[in-house]
């Protein structure tokens, strides 16, 4: 999911959220459960359920080396990031040494602080443009979020959308089911702290986490100015961030002219398993346009 780079509107508006929740319930009904896919020995992709306020969470990938663990993206809700951390601790005693933010959108990095709290020697990696955008946008996002959720809750409790439209009886029923989750999310965001990346790169960063090589690359602009991907050459696994989203790409912040070339660059990598920024794991380079079939 994307946020605009305009600081005043970088959170998905909660009016849009309510509409989105209602409109997409059927589209995403079969994917709104946490799903873990074992990609290779010690490599796992986690698809998250939606957060309590209805926002989507980017996928998280966990790569376990003999010494350390490398994590790709920390998702939207810190509570879900903590769930992932508990799962990682079940998989290995090795600490998470590296967390990559693939881009600046907060559905991929709100959980940064949860990782740093759990693993104090953690390095949080990002392409330098991603760090700049996060520093610009995230503090305001975090400050505004609890207030926006509180206003949304107040409107919904009065039987209206945040924009003032009266809810239908069906919508009121859905809203009643949403409210406890929204209140939980409001409480969670009240305590959230911005944690920026701590290790920046420009084009490429290769890291050995113990008998496992992790290549981090910036292949050009696409979804955002600083998109980063991860490639595991031995395992032929590519973790694409939101340069690739299945089934629907988001393009609101994108650089469309550059994006095609960046995807061409990505296609040069010899990958047999591809983890998109959202959606299920792919096993070839044919984009699954299932809604056209
Ligand atoms: Zn996303």
Coordinates of C-alpha atoms and ligand atoms in Angstrom, one line a residue:
X1 CA 0.0 0.0 0.0
X2 CA 1.3 3.5 -0.7
X3 CA 1.2 6.8 1.0
X4 CA 1.6 10.1 -0.8
X5 CA 4.8 12.0 -0.2
X6 CA 2.7 15.0 0.8
X7 CA 3.1 15.0 4.6
X8 CA -0.4 16.3 5.1
X9 CA -2.0 13.4 3.4
X10 CA 0.4 10.6 3.8
X11 CA -1.9 8.4 5.9
X12 CA -4.6 6.7 4.0
X13 CA -7.6 8.7 5.1
X14 CA -10.0 6.9 7.4
X15 CA -12.9 7.8 5.1
X16 CA -11.0 5.9 2.4
X17 CA -10.3 3.2 4.9
X18 CA -13.9 2.6 5.7
X19 CA -14.8 2.5 2.0
X20 CA -11.8 0.3 1.4
X21 CA -12.8 -2.1 4.2
X22 CA -16.3 -2.5 2.8
X23 CA -15.2 -2.7 -0.9
X24 CA -12.4 -5.1 -0.5
X25 CA -13.7 -7.5 2.0
X26 CA -14.6 -10.1 -0.7
X27 CA -11.4 -9.4 -2.8
X28 CA -9.1 -10.1 0.1
X29 CA -11.3 -12.4 2.1
X30 CA -9.1 -15.4 1.4
X31 CA -5.8 -13.6 2.2
X32 CA -6.7 -11.9 5.4
X33 CA -5.0 -14.5 7.6
X34 CA -1.4 -14.7 8.6
X35 CA 0.4 -17.2 6.3
X36 CA 3.9 -18.4 6.7
X37 CA 5.7 -20.0 3.7
X38 CA 8.9 -21.9 4.0
X39 CA 10.9 -20.9 0.9
X40 CA 14.1 -22.8 1.6
X41 CA 15.8 -24.2 4.8
X42 CA 15.8 -21.2 7.2
X43 CA 14.0 -18.8 4.8
X44 CA 10.4 -17.8 5.5
X45 CA 7.9 -15.4 4.0
X46 CA 5.2 -14.1 6.3
X47 CA 2.0 -12.7 4.8
X48 CA 0.2 -10.7 7.5
X49 CA -3.5 -10.2 8.2
X50 CA -4.8 -6.7 8.0
X51 CA -4.2 -4.4 11.0
X52 CA -7.0 -3.6 13.4
X53 CA -7.6 -0.3 11.7
X54 CA -8.0 -2.1 8.4
X55 CA -4.6 -1.0 6.9
X56 CA -2.7 -3.6 5.0
X57 CA 0.7 -4.9 6.2
X58 CA 3.6 -5.5 3.8
X59 CA 5.0 -9.0 3.7
X60 CA 8.0 -9.8 6.0
X61 CA 10.7 -12.2 4.9
X62 CA 13.0 -13.9 7.5
X63 CA 16.5 -15.2 6.4
X64 CA 18.3 -17.2 9.0
X65 CA 22.1 -17.5 8.8
X66 CA 24.5 -19.5 11.0
X67 CA 25.3 -16.3 13.0
X68 CA 22.5 -13.8 12.5
X69 CA 19.1 -13.3 11.0
X70 CA 18.2 -10.9 8.2
X71 CA 14.6 -9.6 8.1
X72 CA 13.0 -7.8 5.2
X73 CA 10.4 -5.2 6.2
X74 CA 8.8 -4.7 9.6
X75 CA 5.1 -4.3 8.5
X76 CA 2.5 -1.7 9.6
X77 CA 1.4 -2.7 13.1
X78 CA 4.1 -2.9 15.8
X79 CA 2.0 -5.6 17.5
X80 CA 2.2 -7.8 14.4
X81 CA 6.0 -7.1 14.2
X82 CA 6.2 -8.4 17.8
X83 CA 4.3 -11.5 16.7
X84 CA 6.9 -12.0 14.0
X85 CA 9.7 -11.6 16.4
X86 CA 8.2 -14.2 18.7
X87 CA 8.0 -16.6 15.7
X88 CA 11.6 -15.9 14.8
X89 CA 12.7 -16.7 18.3
X90 CA 10.9 -20.1 17.9
X91 CA 12.8 -20.7 14.6
X92 CA 16.3 -19.8 15.9
X93 CA 18.4 -18.6 18.8
X94 CA 20.4 -16.3 16.5
X95 CA 19.7 -12.6 16.9
X96 CA 18.2 -10.5 14.2
X97 CA 21.3 -8.5 13.1
X98 CA 19.8 -6.7 10.1
X99 CA 16.4 -5.4 9.2
X100 CA 15.9 -3.9 5.7
X101 CA 13.2 -1.3 4.9
X102 CA 12.5 -1.9 1.2
X103 CA 10.9 1.6 0.9
X104 CA 9.5 4.5 2.9
X105 CA 5.8 3.5 3.0
X106 CA 4.8 2.8 6.6
X107 CA 3.2 -0.6 5.9
X108 CA 6.8 -1.8 5.7
X109 CA 8.6 0.0 8.5
X110 CA 6.3 0.9 11.4
X111 CA 7.6 -2.1 13.3
X112 CA 11.2 -0.9 13.2
X113 CA 11.3 0.0 16.9
X114 CA 9.9 -3.3 18.0
X115 CA 12.8 -5.0 16.3
X116 CA 15.4 -2.6 17.8
X117 CA 13.9 -3.1 21.3
X118 CA 14.2 -6.9 20.9
X119 CA 17.6 -6.9 19.3
X120 CA 19.6 -3.8 20.5
X121 CA 22.6 -4.4 18.2
X122 CA 20.3 -4.4 15.1
X123 CA 21.3 -2.4 12.0
X124 CA 18.3 -1.1 10.1
X125 CA 19.2 -0.8 6.4
X126 CA 17.6 1.4 3.8
X127 CA 18.6 3.0 0.5
X128 CA 19.6 6.6 1.2
X129 CA 16.5 8.1 -0.5
X130 CA 14.2 5.9 1.6
X131 CA 15.9 7.2 4.8
X132 CA 15.3 10.8 3.6
X133 CA 11.6 10.2 2.9
X134 CA 11.1 8.3 6.2
X135 CA 12.7 11.2 8.2
X136 CA 10.4 13.6 6.3
X137 CA 7.2 11.7 6.6
X138 CA 7.1 9.2 9.5
X139 CA 7.3 11.5 12.5
X140 CA 4.2 13.4 11.3
X141 CA 2.4 10.1 10.4
X142 CA 3.0 8.8 13.9
X143 CA 1.9 12.0 15.6
X144 CA -1.3 12.2 13.5
X145 CA -2.4 8.6 13.6
X146 CA -4.0 8.3 17.1
X147 CA -5.9 11.6 16.6
X148 CA -7.2 10.4 13.2
X149 CA -8.3 7.1 14.5
X150 CA -10.0 8.8 17.5
X151 CA -11.9 11.1 15.2
X152 CA -12.9 8.1 13.0
X153 CA -14.1 6.2 16.1
X154 CA -16.1 9.2 17.2
X155 CA -17.8 9.6 13.8
X156 CA -18.5 5.9 13.4
X157 CA -20.1 5.8 16.9
X158 CA -22.5 8.5 15.8
X159 CA -23.4 6.4 12.8
X160 CA -21.5 8.5 10.2
X161 CA -18.3 8.2 8.1
X162 CA -15.5 10.6 9.0
X163 CA -16.7 12.6 6.0
X164 CA -20.2 13.0 7.5
X165 CA -22.2 10.5 5.4
X166 CA -24.8 8.5 7.3
X167 CA -23.9 4.8 7.4
X168 CA -26.4 2.3 6.0
X169 CA -27.6 -0.4 8.3
X170 CA -25.3 -2.9 6.7
X171 CA -22.3 -0.6 7.1
X172 CA -23.3 0.0 10.8
X173 CA -23.1 -3.7 11.4
X174 CA -19.7 -3.9 9.8
X175 CA -18.5 -0.9 11.8
X176 CA -19.7 -2.5 15.1
X177 CA -17.3 -5.4 14.3
X178 CA -14.5 -3.0 13.4
X179 CA -14.7 -0.7 16.5
X180 CA -12.8 -2.8 19.1
X181 CA -9.9 -3.2 16.6
X182 CA -9.8 0.5 15.9
X183 CA -9.7 1.3 19.6
X184 CA -6.9 -1.2 20.0
X185 CA -5.0 0.4 17.1
X186 CA -5.5 3.8 18.6
X187 CA -3.9 2.7 21.9
X188 CA -1.0 1.0 20.0
X189 CA -0.2 4.1 17.9
X190 CA -0.3 6.4 21.0
X191 CA 2.9 4.6 22.2
X192 CA 4.6 4.3 18.9
X193 CA 8.0 5.8 18.4
X194 CA 9.7 6.6 15.0
X195 CA 12.8 4.5 14.4
X196 CA 14.7 5.6 11.3
X197 CA 17.1 3.4 9.4
X198 CA 20.7 3.3 10.8
X199 CA 22.7 1.9 7.8
X200 CA 22.3 3.5 4.4
X201 CA 23.5 2.3 1.0
X202 CA 23.3 3.7 -2.5
X203 CA 23.5 0.8 -5.1
X204 CA 24.4 -2.4 -3.4
X205 CA 25.2 -4.0 0.0
X206 CA 26.3 -7.6 0.3
X207 CA 26.1 -9.2 3.7
X208 CA 27.2 -12.6 5.0
X209 CA 25.0 -13.6 7.9
X210 CA 26.8 -17.0 8.4
X211 CA 27.0 -19.4 5.5
X212 CA 24.4 -17.4 3.7
X213 CA 24.9 -14.4 1.3
X214 CA 22.3 -11.7 1.3
X215 CA 22.5 -9.2 -1.5
X216 CA 20.7 -5.9 -1.1
X217 CA 20.3 -3.9 -4.3
X218 CA 18.8 -0.6 -5.6
X219 CA 18.0 -1.3 -9.2
X220 CA 16.4 2.0 -10.0
X221 CA 13.3 4.0 -9.1
X222 CA 9.9 2.5 -9.4
X223 CA 7.3 2.4 -6.6
X224 CA 9.4 5.0 -4.7
X225 CA 12.7 6.8 -5.2
X226 CA 14.7 4.4 -3.0
X227 CA 13.2 0.9 -3.7
X228 CA 15.5 -1.9 -2.4
X229 CA 15.3 -5.6 -3.3
X230 CA 17.0 -8.6 -1.7
X231 CA 18.5 -11.4 -3.7
X232 CA 19.8 -14.7 -2.3
X233 CA 22.0 -16.1 -5.1
X234 CA 22.5 -19.6 -3.8
X235 CA 18.8 -20.1 -3.1
X236 CA 17.6 -18.1 -6.2
X237 CA 15.1 -16.2 -4.0
X238 CA 14.2 -12.6 -4.8
X239 CA 12.3 -10.4 -2.3
X240 CA 11.0 -7.5 -4.4
X241 CA 9.3 -5.1 -2.0
X242 CA 6.4 -3.1 -3.6
X243 CA 8.2 -3.0 -7.0
X244 CA 6.1 -6.1 -7.3
X245 CA 2.7 -6.5 -5.6
X246 CA 0.3 -9.4 -6.2
X247 CA -2.4 -9.2 -7.3
X248 CA -2.7 -5.4 -7.7
X249 CA 0.3 -3.0 -8.1
X250 CA 0.1 0.3 -6.3
X251 CA 1.4 3.2 -8.3
X252 CA 0.4 6.4 -6.5
X253 CA 4.0 7.4 -5.5
X254 CA 5.6 5.6 -8.5
X255 CA 8.0 6.7 -11.2
X256 CA 6.2 4.9 -14.0
X257 CA 8.7 5.7 -16.8
X258 CA 11.6 4.3 -14.6
X259 CA 9.6 1.5 -13.2
X260 CA 9.5 -0.6 -16.4
X261 CA 13.3 -0.4 -16.7
X262 CA 13.8 -1.3 -13.0
X263 CA 11.6 -4.3 -13.5
X264 CA 13.7 -5.3 -16.5
X265 CA 16.8 -5.0 -14.3
X266 CA 15.1 -7.2 -11.7
X267 CA 14.2 -9.8 -14.3
X268 CA 17.9 -10.3 -15.1
X269 CA 18.3 -12.0 -11.6
X270 CA 18.1 -15.7 -11.7
X271 CA 15.2 -16.2 -9.4
X272 CA 12.8 -19.2 -9.0
X273 CA 11.0 -17.9 -5.9
X274 CA 9.8 -14.3 -5.7
X275 CA 8.3 -12.7 -2.6
X276 CA 6.2 -9.6 -3.6
X277 CA 5.7 -6.7 -1.3
X278 CA 2.1 -7.9 -0.7
X279 CA 0.4 -11.1 -1.6
X280 CA 1.3 -14.7 -2.1
X281 CA 4.8 -16.0 -3.0
X282 CA 5.4 -16.4 -6.8
X283 CA 7.3 -19.2 -8.4
X284 CA 8.0 -17.7 -11.8
X285 CA 8.3 -14.4 -13.6
X286 CA 4.8 -14.5 -15.2
X287 CA 2.7 -11.9 -13.4
X288 CA -0.5 -13.6 -12.2
X289 CA -3.2 -11.4 -13.7
X290 CA -5.8 -13.8 -12.4
X291 CA -8.7 -11.4 -12.5
X292 CA -8.4 -11.3 -16.4
X293 CA -8.5 -15.1 -16.7
Ligands
LIG1 ZN1 3.2 -1.8 0.7

